[in-house]
Amino acid sequence: MSKNDLLRLVGVIFFIFSVQGILRALINMILGHPLVFNLFHLSSPISLIIYVILFGLGILLVVKTKPFSK
């Protein structure tokens, strides 16, 4: 596995992790619960900031690296 493939894989993992964290909070809000972002027992605003940073970093890593080699 090359360095490019590793960076792309990390980008995909960051993207999926951040999207599931944001979607879980939004779905709970739709179901009538308060809007709370949970990440390792951190406060909700800090968790949201980390999710947004991971989301942006994941997109950046996927866009800036070459597609996976065969």
Short mmCIF file of C-alpha atoms in Angstrom, two decimals:
data_model
loop_
_atom_site.label_atom_id
_atom_site.label_comp_id
_atom_site.label_asym_id
_atom_site.label_seq_id
_atom_site.Cartn_x
_atom_site.Cartn_y
_atom_site.Cartn_z
CA MET A 1 0.00 0.00 0.00
CA SER A 2 1.52 3.28 -1.09
CA LYS A 3 1.54 6.52 0.86
CA ASN A 4 -1.09 7.92 -1.52
CA ASP A 5 -3.41 4.96 -0.90
CA LEU A 6 -2.94 5.29 2.86
CA LEU A 7 -3.78 9.02 2.83
CA ARG A 8 -6.84 8.37 0.68
CA LEU A 9 -8.00 5.59 3.02
CA VAL A 10 -7.55 7.86 6.05
CA GLY A 11 -9.58 10.53 4.23
CA VAL A 12 -12.41 8.09 3.55
CA ILE A 13 -12.40 6.93 7.19
CA PHE A 14 -12.46 10.53 8.49
CA PHE A 15 -15.33 11.37 6.12
CA ILE A 16 -17.44 8.35 7.10
CA PHE A 17 -16.77 8.86 10.83
CA SER A 18 -17.75 12.53 10.72
CA VAL A 19 -20.87 11.98 8.61
CA GLN A 20 -22.17 9.24 10.89
CA GLY A 21 -21.59 11.42 13.96
CA ILE A 22 -23.41 14.38 12.46
CA LEU A 23 -26.25 12.27 11.05
CA ARG A 24 -26.78 10.44 14.34
CA ALA A 25 -27.30 13.75 16.15
CA LEU A 26 -29.63 15.07 13.44
CA ILE A 27 -31.72 11.89 13.38
CA ASN A 28 -32.07 12.01 17.18
CA MET A 29 -33.20 15.63 16.88
CA ILE A 30 -35.82 14.66 14.29
CA LEU A 31 -37.05 11.94 16.66
CA GLY A 32 -37.65 14.53 19.39
CA HIS A 33 -34.44 14.40 21.40
CA PRO A 34 -32.18 17.41 21.98
CA LEU A 35 -29.46 18.12 19.44
CA VAL A 36 -26.37 16.66 21.13
CA PHE A 37 -23.15 15.67 19.38
CA ASN A 38 -21.39 12.88 21.29
CA LEU A 39 -17.70 12.20 20.82
CA PHE A 40 -15.70 10.54 23.60
CA HIS A 41 -17.61 12.34 26.39
CA LEU A 42 -16.62 15.80 25.09
CA SER A 43 -19.06 18.68 25.21
CA SER A 44 -21.44 19.05 22.29
CA PRO A 45 -19.92 22.22 20.74
CA ILE A 46 -16.40 20.77 20.86
CA SER A 47 -17.64 17.50 19.36
CA LEU A 48 -19.36 19.39 16.54
CA ILE A 49 -16.16 21.32 15.79
CA ILE A 50 -14.15 18.09 15.67
CA TYR A 51 -16.74 16.45 13.39
CA VAL A 52 -16.65 19.44 11.01
CA ILE A 53 -12.83 19.45 10.98
CA LEU A 54 -12.71 15.71 10.28
CA PHE A 55 -15.33 16.15 7.55
CA GLY A 56 -13.31 18.86 5.83
CA LEU A 57 -10.04 16.99 6.29
CA GLY A 58 -11.57 13.81 4.89
CA ILE A 59 -12.84 15.59 1.79
CA LEU A 60 -9.50 17.36 1.35
CA LEU A 61 -7.53 14.12 1.59
CA VAL A 62 -9.79 12.33 -0.90
CA VAL A 63 -9.77 15.21 -3.40
CA LYS A 64 -6.02 15.91 -3.21
CA THR A 65 -4.86 12.28 -3.58
CA LYS A 66 -4.91 10.08 -6.65
CA PRO A 67 -7.49 7.28 -6.92
CA PHE A 68 -6.57 3.91 -5.40
CA SER A 69 -4.05 1.96 -7.47
CA LYS A 70 -4.83 -1.58 -8.51
#
